[in-house]
Amino acid sequence: MSLSVKVLTLFPDMIRAVLETSILGRAARQGQVDYTVVDIRDFAVDKHRTVDDYPYGGGAGMIMMAPPIVEAVEATRENDDAPVLLMTPQGERLDEGLVLELLDLASGAGEIILLCGHYKGIDERAIELLCPREVSIGDYVLTGGELPALVVIDALVRRIPGVLGNSDSAEQDSFTAALAGRLECPWYTRPPDFRGLEIPEVLMSGHHAKIEAWRREQSLARTRQRRPDLLDDD
Ligand code: 6GU
């Protein structure tokens, strides 16, 4: 059964372009996932198709109006159990653990809805009515929730069994179980000599156990150097 991913946005073209490309696009063509991109502006309630307005009480920036957002979610959602994500810097910070939890909820419902905020934010009553899971992709501010939604979709779709060509590669990546939360080791491919830079000798030795040991060691050293926080509970 294919997972239905629905993105509600004011900038549908920005989302579509990415979802057609590379592994995300291939996953859809192979029927492992299907994408629906909904233009929130289609759910505006006035003839000018207004989707944002000034905040009550004053202040800089525009606020996305509640009615188009709530109507768009209600019209799009097929399963009331499907998780609704609101992409916002105020949200819970995404990590691989949250990705797996969201994939589990989404797979259970057959559907996940991602709502992209824009401007200064969205009317709090939309949040009250929809009870979305609020998700951030990190501690910096972007102009909108579109790139974060695509980040979440990419992280989710690559964890759907069969989506990655080599079924092992998801498990070996940084931050996943096989490396126990360690960073990747360095990798090399042809040519063997590039501008005088050669390949570490062990990789040319054909000695698989030594190669594995070298990779583990590199992975650990790199993690210690760059991300000691990942080793804290070891
Ligand atoms: Cl989800 N939205 C925006 N606008 N900025 C962000 C973010 C989300 N996550 C990190 N920065």
PDB file of N, CA and C in Angstrom, residues 56-131:
ATOM      1  N   TYR A  56      -4.146  41.291  14.657  1.00  0.00           N
ATOM      2  CA  TYR A  56      -4.909  42.069  15.637  1.00  0.00           C
ATOM      3  C   TYR A  56      -3.938  42.532  16.713  1.00  0.00           C
ATOM      4  N   GLY A  57      -4.104  43.762  17.150  1.00  0.00           N
ATOM      5  CA  GLY A  57      -3.223  44.301  18.186  1.00  0.00           C
ATOM      6  C   GLY A  57      -1.989  44.961  17.615  1.00  0.00           C
ATOM      7  N   GLY A  58      -1.819  44.843  16.291  1.00  0.00           N
ATOM      8  CA  GLY A  58      -0.705  45.500  15.611  1.00  0.00           C
ATOM      9  C   GLY A  58       0.567  44.690  15.624  1.00  0.00           C
ATOM     10  N   GLY A  59       1.567  45.220  14.968  1.00  0.00           N
ATOM     11  CA  GLY A  59       2.860  44.529  14.873  1.00  0.00           C
ATOM     12  C   GLY A  59       3.236  44.306  13.429  1.00  0.00           C
ATOM     13  N   ALA A  60       4.535  44.045  13.218  1.00  0.00           N
ATOM     14  CA  ALA A  60       5.042  43.871  11.861  1.00  0.00           C
ATOM     15  C   ALA A  60       4.685  42.489  11.335  1.00  0.00           C
ATOM     16  N   GLY A  61       4.513  42.382  10.029  1.00  0.00           N
ATOM     17  CA  GLY A  61       4.323  41.077   9.391  1.00  0.00           C
ATOM     18  C   GLY A  61       2.867  40.679   9.267  1.00  0.00           C
ATOM     19  N   MET A  62       2.640  39.760   8.343  1.00  0.00           N
ATOM     20  CA  MET A  62       1.290  39.279   8.050  1.00  0.00           C
ATOM     21  C   MET A  62       1.089  37.914   8.695  1.00  0.00           C
ATOM     22  N   ILE A  63      -0.173  37.616   8.977  1.00  0.00           N
ATOM     23  CA  ILE A  63      -0.532  36.341   9.592  1.00  0.00           C
ATOM     24  C   ILE A  63      -1.410  35.565   8.624  1.00  0.00           C
ATOM     25  N   MET A  64      -1.150  34.271   8.437  1.00  0.00           N
ATOM     26  CA  MET A  64      -2.029  33.455   7.588  1.00  0.00           C
ATOM     27  C   MET A  64      -3.369  33.265   8.298  1.00  0.00           C
ATOM     28  N   MET A  65      -4.440  33.472   7.542  1.00  0.00           N
ATOM     29  CA  MET A  65      -5.796  33.405   8.097  1.00  0.00           C
ATOM     30  C   MET A  65      -6.199  31.960   8.398  1.00  0.00           C
ATOM     31  N   ALA A  66      -6.998  31.791   9.437  1.00  0.00           N
ATOM     32  CA  ALA A  66      -7.424  30.445   9.833  1.00  0.00           C
ATOM     33  C   ALA A  66      -8.359  29.765   8.818  1.00  0.00           C
ATOM     34  N   PRO A  67      -9.397  30.465   8.283  1.00  0.00           N
ATOM     35  CA  PRO A  67     -10.371  29.728   7.459  1.00  0.00           C
ATOM     36  C   PRO A  67      -9.771  28.970   6.268  1.00  0.00           C
ATOM     37  N   PRO A  68      -8.920  29.587   5.434  1.00  0.00           N
ATOM     38  CA  PRO A  68      -8.404  28.810   4.284  1.00  0.00           C
ATOM     39  C   PRO A  68      -7.598  27.589   4.721  1.00  0.00           C
ATOM     40  N   ILE A  69      -6.837  27.745   5.805  1.00  0.00           N
ATOM     41  CA  ILE A  69      -5.998  26.630   6.279  1.00  0.00           C
ATOM     42  C   ILE A  69      -6.866  25.474   6.770  1.00  0.00           C
ATOM     43  N   VAL A  70      -7.845  25.806   7.606  1.00  0.00           N
ATOM     44  CA  VAL A  70      -8.680  24.747   8.189  1.00  0.00           C
ATOM     45  C   VAL A  70      -9.520  24.068   7.104  1.00  0.00           C
ATOM     46  N   GLU A  71     -10.060  24.886   6.194  1.00  0.00           N
ATOM     47  CA  GLU A  71     -10.853  24.315   5.085  1.00  0.00           C
ATOM     48  C   GLU A  71      -9.983  23.423   4.196  1.00  0.00           C
ATOM     49  N   ALA A  72      -8.768  23.854   3.935  1.00  0.00           N
ATOM     50  CA  ALA A  72      -7.872  23.077   3.066  1.00  0.00           C
ATOM     51  C   ALA A  72      -7.544  21.729   3.705  1.00  0.00           C
ATOM     52  N   VAL A  73      -7.264  21.727   4.992  1.00  0.00           N
ATOM     53  CA  VAL A  73      -6.955  20.456   5.675  1.00  0.00           C
ATOM     54  C   VAL A  73      -8.181  19.556   5.656  1.00  0.00           C
ATOM     55  N   GLU A  74      -9.350  20.115   5.993  1.00  0.00           N
ATOM     56  CA  GLU A  74     -10.559  19.288   6.062  1.00  0.00           C
ATOM     57  C   GLU A  74     -10.942  18.705   4.708  1.00  0.00           C
ATOM     58  N   ALA A  75     -10.690  19.477   3.639  1.00  0.00           N
ATOM     59  CA  ALA A  75     -11.042  18.998   2.299  1.00  0.00           C
ATOM     60  C   ALA A  75     -10.057  17.941   1.792  1.00  0.00           C
ATOM     61  N   THR A  76      -8.840  17.969   2.335  1.00  0.00           N
ATOM     62  CA  THR A  76      -7.765  17.124   1.796  1.00  0.00           C
ATOM     63  C   THR A  76      -7.629  15.820   2.544  1.00  0.00           C
ATOM     64  N   ARG A  77      -7.862  15.874   3.849  1.00  0.00           N
ATOM     65  CA  ARG A  77      -7.659  14.737   4.725  1.00  0.00           C
ATOM     66  C   ARG A  77      -8.683  13.656   4.453  1.00  0.00           C
ATOM     67  N   GLU A  78      -8.211  12.416   4.288  1.00  0.00           N
ATOM     68  CA  GLU A  78      -9.134  11.293   4.065  1.00  0.00           C
ATOM     69  C   GLU A  78      -9.309  10.458   5.318  1.00  0.00           C
ATOM     70  N   ASN A  79      -8.282  10.420   6.146  1.00  0.00           N
ATOM     71  CA  ASN A  79      -8.317   9.610   7.364  1.00  0.00           C
ATOM     72  C   ASN A  79      -8.142  10.528   8.574  1.00  0.00           C
ATOM     73  N   ASP A  80      -9.135  10.546   9.458  1.00  0.00           N
ATOM     74  CA  ASP A  80      -9.078  11.442  10.628  1.00  0.00           C
ATOM     75  C   ASP A  80      -7.921  11.105  11.556  1.00  0.00           C
ATOM     76  N   ASP A  81      -7.346   9.909  11.420  1.00  0.00           N
ATOM     77  CA  ASP A  81      -6.190   9.534  12.246  1.00  0.00           C
ATOM     78  C   ASP A  81      -4.863   9.994  11.633  1.00  0.00           C
ATOM     79  N   ALA A  82      -4.911  10.504  10.410  1.00  0.00           N
ATOM     80  CA  ALA A  82      -3.661  10.897   9.734  1.00  0.00           C
ATOM     81  C   ALA A  82      -2.994  12.050  10.473  1.00  0.00           C
ATOM     82  N   PRO A  83      -1.684  11.958  10.701  1.00  0.00           N
ATOM     83  CA  PRO A  83      -0.998  13.069  11.355  1.00  0.00           C
ATOM     84  C   PRO A  83      -1.002  14.323  10.474  1.00  0.00           C
ATOM     85  N   VAL A  84      -1.214  15.469  11.128  1.00  0.00           N
ATOM     86  CA  VAL A  84      -1.085  16.765  10.462  1.00  0.00           C
ATOM     87  C   VAL A  84       0.132  17.452  11.069  1.00  0.00           C
ATOM     88  N   LEU A  85       1.082  17.802  10.207  1.00  0.00           N
ATOM     89  CA  LEU A  85       2.288  18.490  10.674  1.00  0.00           C
ATOM     90  C   LEU A  85       2.177  19.953  10.302  1.00  0.00           C
ATOM     91  N   LEU A  86       2.478  20.820  11.250  1.00  0.00           N
ATOM     92  CA  LEU A  86       2.629  22.237  10.930  1.00  0.00           C
ATOM     93  C   LEU A  86       4.112  22.569  10.989  1.00  0.00           C
ATOM     94  N   MET A  87       4.650  23.010   9.856  1.00  0.00           N
ATOM     95  CA  MET A  87       6.066  23.356   9.795  1.00  0.00           C
ATOM     96  C   MET A  87       6.243  24.758  10.365  1.00  0.00           C
ATOM     97  N   THR A  88       6.952  24.858  11.478  1.00  0.00           N
ATOM     98  CA  THR A  88       7.142  26.139  12.158  1.00  0.00           C
ATOM     99  C   THR A  88       8.405  26.104  13.015  1.00  0.00           C
ATOM    100  N   PRO A  89       9.139  27.239  13.051  1.00  0.00           N
ATOM    101  CA  PRO A  89      10.326  27.263  13.919  1.00  0.00           C
ATOM    102  C   PRO A  89       9.982  27.110  15.396  1.00  0.00           C
ATOM    103  N   GLN A  90       8.692  27.230  15.758  1.00  0.00           N
ATOM    104  CA  GLN A  90       8.267  27.011  17.152  1.00  0.00           C
ATOM    105  C   GLN A  90       8.087  25.526  17.479  1.00  0.00           C
ATOM    106  N   GLY A  91       8.273  24.660  16.466  1.00  0.00           N
ATOM    107  CA  GLY A  91       7.953  23.242  16.662  1.00  0.00           C
ATOM    108  C   GLY A  91       9.038  22.432  17.347  1.00  0.00           C
ATOM    109  N   GLU A  92       8.697  21.177  17.549  1.00  0.00           N
ATOM    110  CA  GLU A  92       9.617  20.154  18.074  1.00  0.00           C
ATOM    111  C   GLU A  92      10.715  19.950  17.014  1.00  0.00           C
ATOM    112  N   ARG A  93      11.965  19.884  17.432  1.00  0.00           N
ATOM    113  CA  ARG A  93      13.059  19.817  16.457  1.00  0.00           C
ATOM    114  C   ARG A  93      13.183  18.413  15.858  1.00  0.00           C
ATOM    115  N   LEU A  94      13.251  18.360  14.535  1.00  0.00           N
ATOM    116  CA  LEU A  94      13.324  17.089  13.813  1.00  0.00           C
ATOM    117  C   LEU A  94      14.651  16.382  14.055  1.00  0.00           C
ATOM    118  N   ASP A  95      14.586  15.094  14.310  1.00  0.00           N
ATOM    119  CA  ASP A  95      15.773  14.238  14.261  1.00  0.00           C
ATOM    120  C   ASP A  95      15.329  12.873  13.731  1.00  0.00           C
ATOM    121  N   GLU A  96      16.268  11.950  13.556  1.00  0.00           N
ATOM    122  CA  GLU A  96      15.930  10.659  12.939  1.00  0.00           C
ATOM    123  C   GLU A  96      14.904   9.893  13.781  1.00  0.00           C
ATOM    124  N   GLY A  97      14.931  10.086  15.086  1.00  0.00           N
ATOM    125  CA  GLY A  97      13.935   9.449  15.954  1.00  0.00           C
ATOM    126  C   GLY A  97      12.529   9.952  15.661  1.00  0.00           C
ATOM    127  N   LEU A  98      12.404  11.268  15.503  1.00  0.00           N
ATOM    128  CA  LEU A  98      11.083  11.834  15.171  1.00  0.00           C
ATOM    129  C   LEU A  98      10.659  11.389  13.769  1.00  0.00           C
ATOM    130  N   VAL A  99      11.603  11.304  12.845  1.00  0.00           N
ATOM    131  CA  VAL A  99      11.286  10.833  11.485  1.00  0.00           C
ATOM    132  C   VAL A  99      10.643   9.441  11.551  1.00  0.00           C
ATOM    133  N   LEU A 100      11.240   8.552  12.338  1.00  0.00           N
ATOM    134  CA  LEU A 100      10.722   7.183  12.410  1.00  0.00           C
ATOM    135  C   LEU A 100       9.360   7.147  13.104  1.00  0.00           C
ATOM    136  N   GLU A 101       9.193   7.999  14.106  1.00  0.00           N
ATOM    137  CA  GLU A 101       7.890   8.068  14.783  1.00  0.00           C
ATOM    138  C   GLU A 101       6.810   8.571  13.824  1.00  0.00           C
ATOM    139  N   LEU A 102       7.140   9.605  13.040  1.00  0.00           N
ATOM    140  CA  LEU A 102       6.178  10.160  12.075  1.00  0.00           C
ATOM    141  C   LEU A 102       5.874   9.151  10.973  1.00  0.00           C
ATOM    142  N   LEU A 103       6.907   8.409  10.533  1.00  0.00           N
ATOM    143  CA  LEU A 103       6.695   7.404   9.488  1.00  0.00           C
ATOM    144  C   LEU A 103       5.738   6.318   9.996  1.00  0.00           C
ATOM    145  N   ASP A 104       5.891   5.965  11.259  1.00  0.00           N
ATOM    146  CA  ASP A 104       5.025   4.971  11.875  1.00  0.00           C
ATOM    147  C   ASP A 104       3.570   5.458  11.919  1.00  0.00           C
ATOM    148  N   LEU A 105       3.358   6.701  12.354  1.00  0.00           N
ATOM    149  CA  LEU A 105       2.009   7.276  12.410  1.00  0.00           C
ATOM    150  C   LEU A 105       1.420   7.391  11.012  1.00  0.00           C
ATOM    151  N   ALA A 106       2.254   7.845  10.068  1.00  0.00           N
ATOM    152  CA  ALA A 106       1.795   8.043   8.692  1.00  0.00           C
ATOM    153  C   ALA A 106       1.438   6.703   8.050  1.00  0.00           C
ATOM    154  N   SER A 107       2.295   5.707   8.261  1.00  0.00           N
ATOM    155  CA  SER A 107       2.043   4.382   7.672  1.00  0.00           C
ATOM    156  C   SER A 107       0.772   3.788   8.246  1.00  0.00           C
ATOM    157  N   GLY A 108       0.572   3.964   9.547  1.00  0.00           N
ATOM    158  CA  GLY A 108      -0.637   3.450  10.211  1.00  0.00           C
ATOM    159  C   GLY A 108      -1.903   4.034   9.609  1.00  0.00           C
ATOM    160  N   ALA A 109      -1.858   5.322   9.286  1.00  0.00           N
ATOM    161  CA  ALA A 109      -3.035   6.019   8.754  1.00  0.00           C
ATOM    162  C   ALA A 109      -3.094   5.947   7.228  1.00  0.00           C
ATOM    163  N   GLY A 110      -1.970   5.609   6.588  1.00  0.00           N
ATOM    164  CA  GLY A 110      -1.885   5.610   5.122  1.00  0.00           C
ATOM    165  C   GLY A 110      -1.744   7.013   4.554  1.00  0.00           C
ATOM    166  N   GLU A 111      -1.588   7.986   5.452  1.00  0.00           N
ATOM    167  CA  GLU A 111      -1.649   9.383   5.012  1.00  0.00           C
ATOM    168  C   GLU A 111      -0.918  10.288   5.999  1.00  0.00           C
ATOM    169  N   ILE A 112      -0.255  11.331   5.473  1.00  0.00           N
ATOM    170  CA  ILE A 112       0.324  12.375   6.319  1.00  0.00           C
ATOM    171  C   ILE A 112       0.112  13.715   5.628  1.00  0.00           C
ATOM    172  N   ILE A 113      -0.216  14.729   6.410  1.00  0.00           N
ATOM    173  CA  ILE A 113      -0.487  16.058   5.862  1.00  0.00           C
ATOM    174  C   ILE A 113       0.536  17.037   6.411  1.00  0.00           C
ATOM    175  N   LEU A 114       1.182  17.758   5.502  1.00  0.00           N
ATOM    176  CA  LEU A 114       2.164  18.760   5.929  1.00  0.00           C
ATOM    177  C   LEU A 114       1.659  20.145   5.550  1.00  0.00           C
ATOM    178  N   LEU A 115       1.552  20.979   6.562  1.00  0.00           N
ATOM    179  CA  LEU A 115       1.040  22.327   6.387  1.00  0.00           C
ATOM    180  C   LEU A 115       2.211  23.303   6.458  1.00  0.00           C
ATOM    181  N   CYS A 116       2.399  24.072   5.384  1.00  0.00           N
ATOM    182  CA  CYS A 116       3.526  25.005   5.331  1.00  0.00           C
ATOM    183  C   CYS A 116       3.083  26.389   5.762  1.00  0.00           C
ATOM    184  N   GLY A 117       3.626  26.854   6.858  1.00  0.00           N
ATOM    185  CA  GLY A 117       3.352  28.219   7.300  1.00  0.00           C
ATOM    186  C   GLY A 117       4.142  29.197   6.456  1.00  0.00           C
ATOM    187  N   HIS A 118       3.687  30.432   6.410  1.00  0.00           N
ATOM    188  CA  HIS A 118       4.440  31.473   5.708  1.00  0.00           C
ATOM    189  C   HIS A 118       4.214  32.781   6.417  1.00  0.00           C
ATOM    190  N   TYR A 119       4.838  33.821   5.953  1.00  0.00           N
ATOM    191  CA  TYR A 119       4.750  35.125   6.587  1.00  0.00           C
ATOM    192  C   TYR A 119       5.170  34.974   8.057  1.00  0.00           C
ATOM    193  N   LYS A 120       4.529  35.731   8.942  1.00  0.00           N
ATOM    194  CA  LYS A 120       4.967  35.736  10.333  1.00  0.00           C
ATOM    195  C   LYS A 120       4.482  34.492  11.089  1.00  0.00           C
ATOM    196  N   GLY A 121       3.422  33.898  10.593  1.00  0.00           N
ATOM    197  CA  GLY A 121       2.884  32.727  11.289  1.00  0.00           C
ATOM    198  C   GLY A 121       1.444  32.525  10.900  1.00  0.00           C
ATOM    199  N   ILE A 122       0.767  31.616  11.595  1.00  0.00           N
ATOM    200  CA  ILE A 122      -0.631  31.369  11.248  1.00  0.00           C
ATOM    201  C   ILE A 122      -1.512  31.690  12.458  1.00  0.00           C
ATOM    202  N   ASP A 123      -2.749  32.036  12.180  1.00  0.00           N
ATOM    203  CA  ASP A 123      -3.743  32.350  13.222  1.00  0.00           C
ATOM    204  C   ASP A 123      -3.807  31.177  14.204  1.00  0.00           C
ATOM    205  N   GLU A 124      -3.643  31.465  15.469  1.00  0.00           N
ATOM    206  CA  GLU A 124      -3.564  30.439  16.504  1.00  0.00           C
ATOM    207  C   GLU A 124      -4.809  29.539  16.521  1.00  0.00           C
ATOM    208  N   ARG A 125      -5.935  30.062  16.064  1.00  0.00           N
ATOM    209  CA  ARG A 125      -7.166  29.248  16.088  1.00  0.00           C
ATOM    210  C   ARG A 125      -7.101  28.082  15.100  1.00  0.00           C
ATOM    211  N   ALA A 126      -6.316  28.228  14.038  1.00  0.00           N
ATOM    212  CA  ALA A 126      -6.120  27.098  13.112  1.00  0.00           C
ATOM    213  C   ALA A 126      -5.397  25.971  13.851  1.00  0.00           C
ATOM    214  N   ILE A 127      -4.440  26.353  14.698  1.00  0.00           N
ATOM    215  CA  ILE A 127      -3.681  25.361  15.467  1.00  0.00           C
ATOM    216  C   ILE A 127      -4.591  24.695  16.486  1.00  0.00           C
ATOM    217  N   GLU A 128      -5.434  25.522  17.127  1.00  0.00           N
ATOM    218  CA  GLU A 128      -6.365  25.003  18.132  1.00  0.00           C
ATOM    219  C   GLU A 128      -7.352  23.995  17.517  1.00  0.00           C
ATOM    220  N   LEU A 129      -7.798  24.284  16.305  1.00  0.00           N
ATOM    221  CA  LEU A 129      -8.800  23.418  15.664  1.00  0.00           C
ATOM    222  C   LEU A 129      -8.185  22.158  15.066  1.00  0.00           C
ATOM    223  N   LEU A 130      -6.969  22.265  14.524  1.00  0.00           N
ATOM    224  CA  LEU A 130      -6.381  21.139  13.790  1.00  0.00           C
ATOM    225  C   LEU A 130      -5.485  20.271  14.667  1.00  0.00           C
ATOM    226  N   CYS A 131      -5.057  20.820  15.814  1.00  0.00           N
ATOM    227  CA  CYS A 131      -4.122  20.106  16.697  1.00  0.00           C
ATOM    228  C   CYS A 131      -2.980  19.463  15.924  1.00  0.00           C
TER     229      CYS A 131
END
